[in-house]
Amino acid sequence: MLEELRIKNFAIIDQLDLTFAAGLNVITGETGAGKSIVIDAVEMLLGGKADPSFVRAGEERAIIEGTFALDVQAQTLMRPILEREELLDATGAHIVNIAREIRSNGRSSARVNGVAVNQEVLQEIGDLLVDVHGQSAHLSLLKPSSHIDLLDRYADIMDERAKLAKVVDTLYGVRRTIEELLKDEAAVKRRADRLRDEIEDIDDAELVVGEDDELKNERNRLANSEQLVKLSGDALTMLYGDERGSGQMGALDQLLDAAAALNKLANIDSALKADHDTAEEIAVQAEELAKSLRRYGDSVEYSPARLDEVEERMETINNLKRRYGGDVQAVLAYADKARVELEGIENSEENVKALQAQEDSLLHAIGTLAHQVSGARTAAAARLSAMIVTELGDLRMGKARFEVGIEQTDASEGVYVEARRLAFDATGIDRVEFLMSANLGEPLRPLAKVASGGEAARIMLALKRVLSAADHTPTLIFDEIDQGIGGRVGTVVGEKLWALTRDHQVMVVTHLAQLAGYADRHYRVMKLIDDGRTRTQIIPLTQDFQRIEELAAMLGTMNESGYQSAKELIDSALAYKRVHP
């Protein structure tokens, strides 16, 4: 529900902070005092078109802020949007803070839980929070797209519809696959030829994972074979000495001599035994090193032909890597994927036949489920129509007729229902729209085209009354609902509005004292003049005498008799509430 509303520099409101309660919130005041401006501000807050004319004269911007507390049901509906748009704050989904700024230059901005959002997201969130019927006719019940959901919730068939939607989604997936398989045959053939060529290229190469690294090392050795032989020979000379008779002693001989000298020293002084052992170990390791270098030098191959082979092989592998992946493993993976796709194309004819059989089976299954759902809808529509006509009679619209229009359309590729093939979607085979005739002799027409003003508000009230259990919008706002009705009907309207508070927070702007008597929280709007400027002030009427004075003023009898009548209205409403909790 809407807990707090803060308005600054909006129309003739300079600064306003309101706290609303659960139940029935009633706003009253003289004509022109600014009652409907509050409703305009709420509509603007929830994504209405930013109108710079609402910015208070002489100010740069108007700011509207609202805090909404959500019950469990509202949280369930709101959480997916908040998560999708990354708008959840630390408090979770039970509180939503919305702020809207309208500038005098026509620009506007909006934030939800402190995060900037665009107008589409703001409207999506607003539609789940508040349903306003005011002068701008922001009314979900006048949107035909919402009628099927309202009817189905009233009929309590949402679970059945969910099962139906799941089967329909499966069908859509099958149809997408068939479409992919049947698209331009020439393109499919070209794709198959290309896949075969690519697979052949990769298979002919007989790639081995890690081969490219081994080839790189081999090429490096072949390209530097002369230098490798020379360097390994130099190292051997240093270890063995010059074998050409120059007399230069090698490091190995010197190490052996050093070990022999240390052996003699150790014989004299045993403390040098460890040093002798170390010298012998180093001499042995040097000899092993020399042998290894000799073997390496003998193994170095100088082969220009082999170098050409290696470079050619590396070029083949690099070409494949450039075309199909960053390394050999990726190239091989590409080939495997290509084989799977090629197999699918080559077997497409058989696959298409199997999928078409599955499609036909699903069309029959959907037809059966949709027919059952449609039957439940038709039965519920008759009950709904009768109840709404009764409600309209109570609201002084006894000549009105109301029906739930349910239509089905033939379609060559539709689902099978008895002897027909019908168009369908995830909701089934029905197109639902609320139809009404407000006056005797007038034909039934779509609800949005029938009524306006107070008549539309009463239609909405009747619909809300009957559909209240199915309608999940937490806050309902009614403006001008009392237009064209008198005191006796006003009492009925008050009863019906208060009854809506079992499932909703209700706010209403009214001129009727009989309706205002049912308020759980009452606000009086006044127009004041300060320093030559007009401003609107709203005062919560928290004391009994304040409400009695306001209702007496609305009755037009500010005397003892008027006060008594006002008190009787309040007492009568309280008695009704006790009997109808």
Tab-separated table of N, CA, C and O in Angstrom, residues 63-135:
chain	number	residue	atom	x	y	z
A	63	ILE	N	8.949	17.783	-7.397
A	63	ILE	CA	9.437	16.495	-6.924
A	63	ILE	C	8.301	15.756	-6.222
A	63	ILE	O	7.602	16.328	-5.373
A	64	ILE	N	8.113	14.502	-6.595
A	64	ILE	CA	7.091	13.657	-5.973
A	64	ILE	C	7.785	12.384	-5.509
A	64	ILE	O	8.531	11.757	-6.272
A	65	GLU	N	7.552	12.004	-4.281
A	65	GLU	CA	8.153	10.788	-3.730
A	65	GLU	C	7.085	9.968	-3.036
A	65	GLU	O	6.195	10.516	-2.378
A	66	GLY	N	7.176	8.650	-3.177
A	66	GLY	CA	6.215	7.768	-2.532
A	66	GLY	C	6.901	6.550	-1.956
A	66	GLY	O	7.854	6.019	-2.524
A	67	THR	N	6.422	6.102	-0.809
A	67	THR	CA	6.915	4.880	-0.182
A	67	THR	C	5.780	3.871	-0.141
A	67	THR	O	4.691	4.170	0.373
A	68	PHE	N	6.040	2.689	-0.687
A	68	PHE	CA	5.021	1.648	-0.775
A	68	PHE	C	5.464	0.437	0.041
A	68	PHE	O	6.593	-0.042	-0.097
A	69	ALA	N	4.570	-0.041	0.899
A	69	ALA	CA	4.815	-1.269	1.660
A	69	ALA	C	4.047	-2.394	0.983
A	69	ALA	O	2.846	-2.266	0.724
A	70	LEU	N	4.731	-3.499	0.680
A	70	LEU	CA	4.123	-4.579	-0.085
A	70	LEU	C	3.852	-5.785	0.809
A	70	LEU	O	4.711	-6.198	1.587
A	71	ASP	N	2.659	-6.351	0.652
A	71	ASP	CA	2.380	-7.606	1.340
A	71	ASP	C	3.022	-8.749	0.556
A	71	ASP	O	3.672	-8.548	-0.476
A	72	VAL	N	2.851	-9.971	1.034
A	72	VAL	CA	3.525	-11.128	0.420
A	72	VAL	C	3.106	-11.300	-1.035
A	72	VAL	O	3.941	-11.557	-1.916
A	73	GLN	N	1.825	-11.139	-1.310
A	73	GLN	CA	1.335	-11.310	-2.678
A	73	GLN	C	1.931	-10.267	-3.615
A	73	GLN	O	2.382	-10.579	-4.722
A	74	ALA	N	1.949	-9.018	-3.169
A	74	ALA	CA	2.522	-7.952	-3.990
A	74	ALA	C	4.022	-8.152	-4.190
A	74	ALA	O	4.557	-7.876	-5.268
A	75	GLN	N	4.709	-8.650	-3.162
A	75	GLN	CA	6.145	-8.923	-3.293
A	75	GLN	C	6.398	-9.986	-4.355
A	75	GLN	O	7.355	-9.893	-5.133
A	76	THR	N	5.558	-10.996	-4.404
A	76	THR	CA	5.714	-12.068	-5.388
A	76	THR	C	5.623	-11.526	-6.810
A	76	THR	O	6.386	-11.933	-7.696
A	77	LEU	N	4.706	-10.578	-7.021
A	77	LEU	CA	4.538	-10.003	-8.350
A	77	LEU	C	5.645	-8.996	-8.674
A	77	LEU	O	6.084	-8.888	-9.825
A	78	MET	N	6.116	-8.280	-7.669
A	78	MET	CA	7.061	-7.197	-7.895
A	78	MET	C	8.516	-7.686	-7.979
A	78	MET	O	9.317	-7.126	-8.738
A	79	ARG	N	8.857	-8.714	-7.236
A	79	ARG	CA	10.257	-9.135	-7.128
A	79	ARG	C	10.909	-9.417	-8.487
A	79	ARG	O	12.054	-8.993	-8.716
A	80	PRO	N	10.244	-10.129	-9.424
A	80	PRO	CA	10.916	-10.392	-10.708
A	80	PRO	C	11.352	-9.121	-11.426
A	80	PRO	O	12.430	-9.083	-12.040
A	81	ILE	N	10.538	-8.064	-11.359
A	81	ILE	CA	10.902	-6.807	-12.020
A	81	ILE	C	12.081	-6.163	-11.297
A	81	ILE	O	13.044	-5.708	-11.923
A	82	LEU	N	12.014	-6.124	-9.968
A	82	LEU	CA	13.096	-5.509	-9.195
A	82	LEU	C	14.413	-6.248	-9.406
A	82	LEU	O	15.473	-5.623	-9.518
A	83	GLU	N	14.353	-7.571	-9.489
A	83	GLU	CA	15.580	-8.344	-9.712
A	83	GLU	C	16.095	-8.129	-11.128
A	83	GLU	O	17.302	-7.966	-11.345
A	84	ARG	N	15.187	-8.131	-12.097
A	84	ARG	CA	15.590	-7.938	-13.499
A	84	ARG	C	16.280	-6.605	-13.702
A	84	ARG	O	17.272	-6.502	-14.424
A	85	GLU	N	15.769	-5.571	-13.075
A	85	GLU	CA	16.307	-4.221	-13.245
A	85	GLU	C	17.348	-3.868	-12.173
A	85	GLU	O	17.805	-2.727	-12.118
A	86	GLU	N	17.701	-4.848	-11.320
A	86	GLU	CA	18.678	-4.642	-10.251
A	86	GLU	C	18.271	-3.475	-9.342
A	86	GLU	O	19.052	-2.577	-9.050
A	87	LEU	N	17.027	-3.538	-8.866
A	87	LEU	CA	16.476	-2.463	-8.049
A	87	LEU	C	16.243	-2.887	-6.597
A	87	LEU	O	15.761	-2.079	-5.800
A	88	LEU	N	16.554	-4.132	-6.269
A	88	LEU	CA	16.366	-4.575	-4.889
A	88	LEU	C	17.393	-3.894	-3.993
A	88	LEU	O	18.586	-3.882	-4.294
A	89	ASP	N	16.920	-3.329	-2.891
A	89	ASP	CA	17.871	-2.740	-1.952
A	89	ASP	C	18.057	-3.674	-0.763
A	89	ASP	O	17.564	-4.804	-0.751
A	90	ALA	N	18.775	-3.213	0.228
A	90	ALA	CA	19.136	-4.070	1.368
A	90	ALA	C	17.911	-4.544	2.147
A	90	ALA	O	17.951	-5.575	2.808
A	91	THR	N	16.814	-3.794	2.062
A	91	THR	CA	15.617	-4.159	2.820
A	91	THR	C	14.811	-5.253	2.147
A	91	THR	O	13.839	-5.737	2.704
A	92	GLY	N	15.183	-5.634	0.919
A	92	GLY	CA	14.430	-6.662	0.204
A	92	GLY	C	13.313	-6.072	-0.618
A	92	GLY	O	13.381	-4.912	-1.051
A	93	ALA	N	12.261	-6.869	-0.833
A	93	ALA	CA	11.185	-6.460	-1.746
A	93	ALA	C	9.940	-5.970	-1.016
A	93	ALA	O	8.933	-5.695	-1.654
A	94	HIS	N	9.981	-5.830	0.321
A	94	HIS	CA	8.746	-5.454	1.012
A	94	HIS	C	8.540	-3.943	1.057
A	94	HIS	O	7.456	-3.480	1.415
A	95	ILE	N	9.557	-3.167	0.706
A	95	ILE	CA	9.426	-1.711	0.628
A	95	ILE	C	9.943	-1.250	-0.734
A	95	ILE	O	11.004	-1.671	-1.185
A	96	VAL	N	9.168	-0.388	-1.396
A	96	VAL	CA	9.598	0.206	-2.663
A	96	VAL	C	9.471	1.720	-2.537
A	96	VAL	O	8.404	2.241	-2.209
A	97	ASN	N	10.586	2.407	-2.783
A	97	ASN	CA	10.596	3.872	-2.766
A	97	ASN	C	10.708	4.385	-4.198
A	97	ASN	O	11.610	3.978	-4.935
A	98	ILE	N	9.805	5.270	-4.573
A	98	ILE	CA	9.791	5.817	-5.930
A	98	ILE	C	9.895	7.340	-5.839
A	98	ILE	O	9.241	7.964	-4.987
A	99	ALA	N	10.710	7.914	-6.704
A	99	ALA	CA	10.842	9.376	-6.767
A	99	ALA	C	10.764	9.803	-8.221
A	99	ALA	O	11.339	9.165	-9.102
A	100	ARG	N	10.054	10.896	-8.466
A	100	ARG	CA	9.920	11.438	-9.829
A	100	ARG	C	10.182	12.942	-9.765
A	100	ARG	O	9.665	13.649	-8.889
A	101	GLU	N	10.996	13.409	-10.695
A	101	GLU	CA	11.298	14.831	-10.784
A	101	GLU	C	10.887	15.336	-12.149
A	101	GLU	O	11.248	14.755	-13.170
A	102	ILE	N	10.107	16.426	-12.173
A	102	ILE	CA	9.688	17.045	-13.435
A	102	ILE	C	10.248	18.451	-13.460
A	102	ILE	O	10.021	19.241	-12.525
A	103	ARG	N	10.992	18.775	-14.503
A	103	ARG	CA	11.595	20.100	-14.600
A	103	ARG	C	10.763	21.012	-15.488
A	103	ARG	O	10.022	20.565	-16.362
A	104	SER	N	10.922	22.300	-15.264
A	104	SER	CA	10.143	23.284	-16.021
A	104	SER	C	10.517	23.297	-17.499
A	104	SER	O	9.745	23.768	-18.331
A	105	ASN	N	11.698	22.762	-17.835
A	105	ASN	CA	12.102	22.711	-19.251
A	105	ASN	C	11.576	21.470	-19.965
A	105	ASN	O	11.900	21.220	-21.131
A	106	GLY	N	10.765	20.678	-19.271
A	106	GLY	CA	10.144	19.510	-19.890
A	106	GLY	C	10.849	18.203	-19.611
A	106	GLY	O	10.306	17.137	-19.889
A	107	ARG	N	12.048	18.235	-19.077
A	107	ARG	CA	12.760	17.007	-18.772
A	107	ARG	C	12.264	16.402	-17.463
A	107	ARG	O	11.737	17.107	-16.604
A	108	SER	N	12.467	15.091	-17.353
A	108	SER	CA	12.052	14.432	-16.119
A	108	SER	C	12.989	13.268	-15.839
A	108	SER	O	13.709	12.798	-16.728
A	109	SER	N	12.991	12.803	-14.611
A	109	SER	CA	13.785	11.645	-14.225
A	109	SER	C	13.021	10.881	-13.159
A	109	SER	O	12.134	11.424	-12.494
A	110	ALA	N	13.369	9.606	-13.017
A	110	ALA	CA	12.687	8.773	-12.033
A	110	ALA	C	13.691	7.831	-11.388
A	110	ALA	O	14.659	7.386	-12.031
A	111	ARG	N	13.463	7.521	-10.135
A	111	ARG	CA	14.306	6.575	-9.407
A	111	ARG	C	13.427	5.608	-8.623
A	111	ARG	O	12.403	6.008	-8.055
A	112	VAL	N	13.851	4.364	-8.615
A	112	VAL	CA	13.192	3.339	-7.802
A	112	VAL	C	14.248	2.770	-6.867
A	112	VAL	O	15.294	2.289	-7.318
A	113	ASN	N	13.985	2.886	-5.574
A	113	ASN	CA	14.973	2.471	-4.557
A	113	ASN	C	16.330	3.119	-4.813
A	113	ASN	O	17.390	2.496	-4.660
A	114	GLY	N	16.301	4.385	-5.246
A	114	GLY	CA	17.519	5.156	-5.445
A	114	GLY	C	18.219	4.929	-6.764
A	114	GLY	O	19.238	5.572	-7.035
A	115	VAL	N	17.691	4.044	-7.619
A	115	VAL	CA	18.328	3.724	-8.903
A	115	VAL	C	17.517	4.336	-10.039
A	115	VAL	O	16.290	4.193	-10.080
A	116	ALA	N	18.183	5.021	-10.962
A	116	ALA	CA	17.495	5.654	-12.083
A	116	ALA	C	16.863	4.597	-12.980
A	116	ALA	O	17.466	3.569	-13.284
A	117	VAL	N	15.614	4.850	-13.395
A	117	VAL	CA	14.902	3.948	-14.306
A	117	VAL	C	14.253	4.778	-15.401
A	117	VAL	O	14.022	5.976	-15.257
A	118	ASN	N	13.947	4.108	-16.534
A	118	ASN	CA	13.245	4.812	-17.597
A	118	ASN	C	11.740	4.770	-17.349
A	118	ASN	O	11.253	4.084	-16.433
A	119	GLN	N	10.994	5.491	-18.178
A	119	GLN	CA	9.558	5.622	-17.949
A	119	GLN	C	8.836	4.287	-18.115
A	119	GLN	O	7.856	4.016	-17.407
A	120	GLU	N	9.314	3.428	-19.030
A	120	GLU	CA	8.653	2.149	-19.252
A	120	GLU	C	8.721	1.271	-17.999
A	120	GLU	O	7.724	0.654	-17.598
A	121	VAL	N	9.888	1.231	-17.385
A	121	VAL	CA	10.036	0.440	-16.156
A	121	VAL	C	9.190	1.039	-15.039
A	121	VAL	O	8.530	0.322	-14.286
A	122	LEU	N	9.185	2.365	-14.956
A	122	LEU	CA	8.383	3.043	-13.932
A	122	LEU	C	6.907	2.703	-14.093
A	122	LEU	O	6.209	2.416	-13.116
A	123	GLN	N	6.419	2.717	-15.329
A	123	GLN	CA	5.018	2.385	-15.571
A	123	GLN	C	4.724	0.929	-15.240
A	123	GLN	O	3.665	0.606	-14.684
A	124	GLU	N	5.679	0.042	-15.576
A	124	GLU	CA	5.486	-1.380	-15.282
A	124	GLU	C	5.346	-1.605	-13.774
A	124	GLU	O	4.482	-2.365	-13.324
A	125	ILE	N	6.192	-0.925	-13.011
A	125	ILE	CA	6.111	-1.038	-11.555
A	125	ILE	C	4.842	-0.380	-11.038
A	125	ILE	O	4.136	-0.921	-10.183
A	126	GLY	N	4.530	0.806	-11.572
A	126	GLY	CA	3.340	1.527	-11.134
A	126	GLY	C	2.064	0.752	-11.349
A	126	GLY	O	1.148	0.776	-10.518
A	127	ASP	N	1.979	0.019	-12.481
A	127	ASP	CA	0.775	-0.758	-12.774
A	127	ASP	C	0.534	-1.852	-11.741
A	127	ASP	O	-0.605	-2.270	-11.528
A	128	LEU	N	1.608	-2.322	-11.111
A	128	LEU	CA	1.452	-3.362	-10.090
A	128	LEU	C	1.126	-2.789	-8.716
A	128	LEU	O	0.666	-3.516	-7.838
A	129	LEU	N	1.386	-1.489	-8.536
A	129	LEU	CA	1.221	-0.892	-7.215
A	129	LEU	C	-0.133	-0.204	-7.022
A	129	LEU	O	-0.754	-0.341	-5.971
A	130	VAL	N	-0.559	0.555	-8.016
A	130	VAL	CA	-1.731	1.422	-7.847
A	130	VAL	C	-2.592	1.387	-9.107
A	130	VAL	O	-2.077	1.393	-10.225
A	131	ASP	N	-3.887	1.347	-8.907
A	131	ASP	CA	-4.844	1.464	-10.007
A	131	ASP	C	-5.645	2.742	-9.769
A	131	ASP	O	-6.380	2.855	-8.785
A	132	VAL	N	-5.447	3.706	-10.643
A	132	VAL	CA	-6.071	5.020	-10.476
A	132	VAL	C	-7.175	5.198	-11.497
A	132	VAL	O	-6.969	4.980	-12.687
A	133	HIS	N	-8.349	5.592	-11.018
A	133	HIS	CA	-9.360	6.075	-11.955
A	133	HIS	C	-9.611	7.535	-11.611
A	133	HIS	O	-10.300	7.862	-10.667
A	134	GLY	N	-8.953	8.360	-12.392
A	134	GLY	CA	-9.106	9.795	-12.175
A	134	GLY	C	-9.441	10.474	-13.476
A	134	GLY	O	-9.923	9.875	-14.423
A	135	GLN	N	-9.131	11.749	-13.556
A	135	GLN	CA	-9.505	12.517	-14.729
A	135	GLN	C	-8.711	12.099	-15.959
A	135	GLN	O	-9.104	12.353	-17.076
